[in-house]
């Protein structure tokens, strides 16, 4: 029996490049975003994230290279019908009511008129703004405006949603709600492309990430793989003798503030190493496992690239 064929990537770029006056904002970017996953797009300010998103939306033309979104070129307007987008900086007319803003965006998204009311109710319910449908945008807090923007990105039930800093103005409860919503969307088959500086949110939400620096991807893949080998084991000895120190250094340990630090070593290897140290008279004061998080790994990768 033949296995089911994997769906094409929701986003794919090959050598995607954008030059402004000869300077590369995006430089031969190779990116693959699997369909139905939550994908984190990470990088410092000025790394090329926004320019990349503009090219994926057809708002900027690449200088060279190719890009496909849901299997289509991002240029034509009809290729964006299945794409929702929440920009980082947005503003709606304060005198408009939330329902009016949503109705206007339904027209932009070409939602059939017969489905408009149902679609508005669905989107506002997902972001917790149903009771504020008749409220004017000027009365909304920053967090409520962020929720409204997210709701508008969901109109038309898009297959791909690009979110630029969707939790930046939200309190912890709001961030939790957005994380739950993103997971719900992915479970329903929607691809979520998430650009955020809150790396703790990425760890809780995303299946895969790509880290971009100077317009190019420097790391890409499942979060577990990017953090592989990112666990430290620290061993502290009481008055270590030269023979014990030599044994630890031969195993790859480095000395840091009284600790012997080892990288990318499993528990069995640690147990065997400690047994050998004890066998030659070593006295172990402490063993500590330190797992680096995505933020620390991000800083390491970006720092290596800059060097």
Coordinates of C-alpha atoms in Angstrom, one line a residue:
X1 CA 0.0 0.0 0.0
X2 CA 1.5 3.4 -1.0
X3 CA 2.1 5.9 1.7
X4 CA 0.2 9.2 1.6
X5 CA 2.2 11.9 -0.2
X6 CA 3.4 14.7 2.0
X7 CA 1.7 18.1 1.3
X8 CA 4.0 20.7 -0.3
X9 CA 5.6 23.3 2.0
X10 CA 3.4 26.3 2.9
X11 CA 6.4 28.5 2.3
X12 CA 9.5 27.8 0.3
X13 CA 12.3 30.2 -0.8
X14 CA 15.4 29.5 -2.7
X15 CA 18.2 32.1 -3.0
X16 CA 15.7 34.8 -2.2
X17 CA 17.5 38.2 -2.3
X18 CA 16.5 41.8 -1.9
X19 CA 18.9 44.6 -2.6
X20 CA 18.3 48.3 -1.6
X21 CA 20.9 50.6 -3.4
X22 CA 23.3 47.7 -3.6
X23 CA 22.9 46.6 0.0
X24 CA 21.4 43.2 0.8
X25 CA 18.5 43.3 3.2
X26 CA 17.8 39.7 2.4
X27 CA 20.7 37.6 1.1
X28 CA 20.2 34.3 -0.7
X29 CA 17.6 33.2 1.9
X30 CA 16.7 29.5 1.8
X31 CA 13.6 28.7 3.8
X32 CA 11.2 25.8 4.1
X33 CA 8.0 26.0 6.2
X34 CA 6.1 22.7 6.4
X35 CA 2.3 22.9 6.0
X36 CA 0.2 22.7 9.2
X37 CA 3.0 23.7 11.6
X38 CA 3.8 26.7 13.8
X39 CA 7.0 28.1 12.5
X40 CA 9.1 30.7 14.4
X41 CA 11.1 33.2 12.3
X42 CA 13.7 34.8 14.5
X43 CA 16.4 37.4 14.2
X44 CA 17.6 40.7 15.5
X45 CA 16.2 44.0 14.4
X46 CA 17.5 44.7 10.9
X47 CA 18.2 41.1 10.2
X48 CA 15.8 41.0 7.2
X49 CA 12.6 39.5 8.7
X50 CA 10.2 42.3 7.7
X51 CA 11.7 42.5 4.2
X52 CA 11.2 38.7 3.8
X53 CA 7.6 38.9 4.9
X54 CA 7.0 41.7 2.4
X55 CA 8.3 39.6 -0.4
X56 CA 6.2 36.6 0.8
X57 CA 3.1 38.8 0.7
X58 CA 4.0 40.3 -2.7
X59 CA 4.5 43.7 -1.3
X60 CA 8.1 43.8 -2.4
X61 CA 9.7 42.3 -5.4
X62 CA 12.8 40.2 -4.9
X63 CA 16.0 41.2 -6.7
X64 CA 16.7 37.5 -7.4
X65 CA 15.8 34.1 -6.2
X66 CA 12.3 32.5 -5.9
X67 CA 9.5 32.2 -3.3
X68 CA 6.3 30.2 -3.2
X69 CA 3.4 30.6 -0.8
X70 CA 0.9 27.7 -0.7
X71 CA 2.4 26.5 -3.9
X72 CA 1.9 29.8 -5.8
X73 CA 3.9 32.9 -6.6
X74 CA 3.3 35.6 -3.9
X75 CA 2.9 38.3 -6.5
X76 CA -0.7 38.1 -7.8
X77 CA -3.6 39.2 -5.5
X78 CA -5.4 35.9 -5.8
X79 CA -2.4 34.1 -4.3
X80 CA -3.1 36.0 -1.1
X81 CA -6.7 34.9 -0.6
X82 CA -5.7 32.1 1.6
X83 CA -3.2 34.1 3.6
X84 CA -3.9 36.1 6.8
X85 CA -1.5 38.8 8.0
X86 CA -1.1 40.7 11.3
X87 CA 1.6 43.4 10.9
X88 CA 3.6 44.6 13.9
X89 CA 2.5 48.2 13.5
X90 CA -1.1 48.7 12.6
X91 CA -3.9 51.2 13.3
X92 CA -7.6 51.3 12.7
X93 CA -9.9 54.3 12.6
X94 CA -10.8 55.1 16.2
X95 CA -14.3 56.1 15.3
X96 CA -15.2 52.8 13.8
X97 CA -16.7 50.0 15.8
X98 CA -15.0 46.6 16.0
X99 CA -17.7 45.0 14.0
X100 CA -17.4 47.7 11.3
X101 CA -13.7 47.2 11.0
X102 CA -14.2 43.4 10.7
X103 CA -16.9 43.9 8.0
X104 CA -14.6 46.1 6.0
X105 CA -11.8 43.5 6.2
X106 CA -14.3 40.8 5.1
X107 CA -14.8 42.8 1.9
X108 CA -11.0 43.1 1.5
X109 CA -10.7 39.3 2.0
X110 CA -13.6 38.7 -0.4
X111 CA -15.6 36.8 2.1
X112 CA -19.1 36.1 0.5
X113 CA -21.7 38.5 1.9
X114 CA -23.9 35.6 2.9
X115 CA -21.1 34.4 5.2
X116 CA -19.9 37.8 6.5
X117 CA -21.9 37.9 9.8
X118 CA -21.0 34.3 10.7
X119 CA -17.3 34.9 9.8
X120 CA -17.2 38.1 12.0
X121 CA -18.7 36.3 14.9
X122 CA -16.3 33.4 14.6
X123 CA -13.2 35.6 14.4
X124 CA -14.2 37.9 17.3
X125 CA -15.1 34.9 19.4
X126 CA -11.7 33.3 18.8
X127 CA -10.0 36.4 20.2
X128 CA -12.4 37.1 23.0
X129 CA -14.0 40.3 21.6
X130 CA -17.6 39.2 20.9
X131 CA -19.0 41.5 23.6
X132 CA -17.1 44.4 22.2
X133 CA -18.4 44.1 18.6
X134 CA -20.3 47.5 19.0
X135 CA -17.5 49.3 20.8
X136 CA -15.4 51.9 19.1
X137 CA -11.8 51.1 18.5
X138 CA -10.7 54.4 20.3
X139 CA -12.0 52.8 23.5
X140 CA -9.8 49.7 23.2
X141 CA -6.6 49.2 25.2
X142 CA -3.4 48.2 23.4
X143 CA -4.1 44.5 24.2
X144 CA -7.6 44.7 22.9
X145 CA -6.4 46.3 19.6
X146 CA -3.9 43.5 19.3
X147 CA -6.7 41.0 19.7
X148 CA -8.7 42.8 17.1
X149 CA -5.8 42.7 14.7
X150 CA -5.4 39.0 15.2
X151 CA -9.1 38.4 14.7
X152 CA -9.0 40.3 11.4
X153 CA -6.0 38.1 10.3
X154 CA -8.3 35.1 10.8
X155 CA -11.2 36.3 8.6
X156 CA -11.8 34.1 5.7
X157 CA -10.3 31.1 7.5
X158 CA -6.9 31.3 5.8
X159 CA -4.6 28.3 5.3
X160 CA -1.5 30.4 6.2
X161 CA -1.3 33.1 8.8
X162 CA 1.7 35.4 9.1
X163 CA 1.9 37.0 12.6
X164 CA 4.4 39.8 13.4
X165 CA 4.8 40.2 17.1
X166 CA 1.2 39.0 18.0
X167 CA 1.7 39.1 21.8
X168 CA 3.8 42.2 22.1
X169 CA 1.0 44.3 23.8
X170 CA -0.6 41.5 25.7
X171 CA -0.5 40.7 29.4
X172 CA 0.4 37.1 30.6
X173 CA -3.2 35.9 30.4
X174 CA -3.5 37.4 26.9
X175 CA -0.3 35.7 25.8
X176 CA -1.6 32.4 27.1
X177 CA -4.8 32.8 25.2
X178 CA -3.0 33.6 21.9
X179 CA -0.7 30.6 22.4
X180 CA -3.8 28.4 22.8
X181 CA -5.3 29.9 19.7
X182 CA -2.2 29.3 17.7
X183 CA -2.0 25.7 18.8
X184 CA -5.7 25.3 17.9
X185 CA -5.2 26.7 14.5
X186 CA -2.2 24.4 13.8
X187 CA -4.3 21.4 15.0
X188 CA -6.9 22.3 12.4
X189 CA -4.3 22.3 9.6
X190 CA -3.5 26.0 9.5
X191 CA 0.2 27.0 9.0
X192 CA 1.3 29.8 11.4
X193 CA 4.4 31.8 10.5
X194 CA 5.4 33.6 13.7
X195 CA 7.8 36.5 14.0
X196 CA 8.5 37.5 17.6
X197 CA 11.2 38.6 19.9
X198 CA 9.7 36.7 22.8
X199 CA 11.7 33.5 22.5
X200 CA 10.1 32.0 25.5
X201 CA 6.8 32.1 23.6
X202 CA 8.5 30.4 20.6
X203 CA 9.7 27.5 22.8
X204 CA 6.1 27.0 24.0
X205 CA 4.4 27.3 20.7
X206 CA 6.6 26.5 17.6
X207 CA 7.4 23.2 16.0
X208 CA 10.3 24.6 14.0
X209 CA 12.3 27.8 13.8
X210 CA 14.6 29.6 11.5
X211 CA 17.2 32.1 12.7
X212 CA 18.2 34.8 10.3
X213 CA 21.2 37.1 10.5
X214 CA 22.3 39.6 7.9
X215 CA 19.5 38.4 5.6
X216 CA 20.5 34.8 5.6
X217 CA 19.3 31.7 7.5
X218 CA 22.1 30.6 9.9
X219 CA 20.1 27.8 11.6
X220 CA 16.8 26.1 10.8
X221 CA 14.9 23.0 12.0
X222 CA 13.0 21.6 15.0
X223 CA 13.6 23.3 18.2
X224 CA 14.8 20.1 19.9
X225 CA 17.5 19.7 17.2
X226 CA 18.7 23.3 17.6
X227 CA 19.0 22.8 21.3
X228 CA 20.7 19.4 20.9
X229 CA 24.0 19.5 22.8
X230 CA 22.9 22.6 24.5
X231 CA 22.9 20.9 27.9
X232 CA 25.8 21.5 30.2
X233 CA 26.9 19.2 33.1
X234 CA 28.9 20.8 35.8
X235 CA 30.9 18.9 38.4
X236 CA 32.5 20.4 41.5
X237 CA 35.2 18.6 43.3
X238 CA 36.6 19.2 46.8
X239 CA 40.3 20.1 46.6
X240 CA 40.8 18.2 43.3
X241 CA 44.3 16.6 42.8
X242 CA 46.1 17.0 39.5
X243 CA 45.3 13.5 38.4
X244 CA 41.6 14.1 38.9
X245 CA 41.8 17.4 37.0
X246 CA 43.6 15.7 34.2
X247 CA 41.0 13.0 33.9
X248 CA 38.2 15.5 33.6
X249 CA 40.0 17.6 31.1
X250 CA 40.8 14.5 29.0
X251 CA 37.0 13.9 29.0
X252 CA 36.5 17.4 27.5
X253 CA 35.8 19.4 30.6
X254 CA 36.7 23.1 30.9
X255 CA 37.2 25.0 34.2
X256 CA 34.7 27.8 35.0
X257 CA 34.5 29.4 38.4
X258 CA 35.5 26.3 40.3
X259 CA 33.3 24.0 38.2
X260 CA 34.3 21.4 35.6
X261 CA 32.0 21.9 32.7
X262 CA 31.1 19.3 30.0
X263 CA 29.0 19.8 26.9
X264 CA 27.0 17.2 24.9
X265 CA 27.4 14.3 27.3
X266 CA 24.8 11.8 28.3
X267 CA 23.9 10.6 31.8
X268 CA 25.7 7.2 31.5
X269 CA 28.9 8.9 30.4
X270 CA 28.6 11.3 33.4
X271 CA 28.1 8.4 35.8
X272 CA 31.1 6.5 34.4
X273 CA 33.3 9.6 34.6
X274 CA 32.4 10.4 38.2
X275 CA 33.1 6.8 39.1
X276 CA 36.6 7.0 37.6
X277 CA 37.2 10.3 39.5
X278 CA 36.1 8.8 42.8
X279 CA 38.2 5.7 42.1
X280 CA 41.4 7.8 42.1
X281 CA 40.4 9.6 45.3
X282 CA 38.3 12.4 44.1
X283 CA 35.5 13.8 46.3
X284 CA 32.5 15.1 44.4
X285 CA 30.8 18.1 46.1
X286 CA 28.0 18.6 43.5
X287 CA 26.8 17.7 40.0
X288 CA 24.6 20.1 38.2
X289 CA 22.7 19.9 34.9
X290 CA 22.2 23.2 33.1
X291 CA 19.9 23.3 30.1
X292 CA 20.3 26.4 27.9
X293 CA 17.1 27.7 26.5
X294 CA 16.3 29.0 23.0
X295 CA 17.3 32.6 23.9
X296 CA 20.7 31.5 25.0
X297 CA 21.1 29.3 21.9
X298 CA 20.0 32.2 19.7
X299 CA 22.6 34.5 21.3
X300 CA 25.3 31.9 20.7
X301 CA 24.4 31.4 17.1
X302 CA 24.1 35.1 16.3
X303 CA 27.3 35.8 18.2
X304 CA 29.2 33.1 16.2
X305 CA 27.9 34.6 13.0
X306 CA 29.0 38.1 13.9
X307 CA 32.5 36.9 14.8

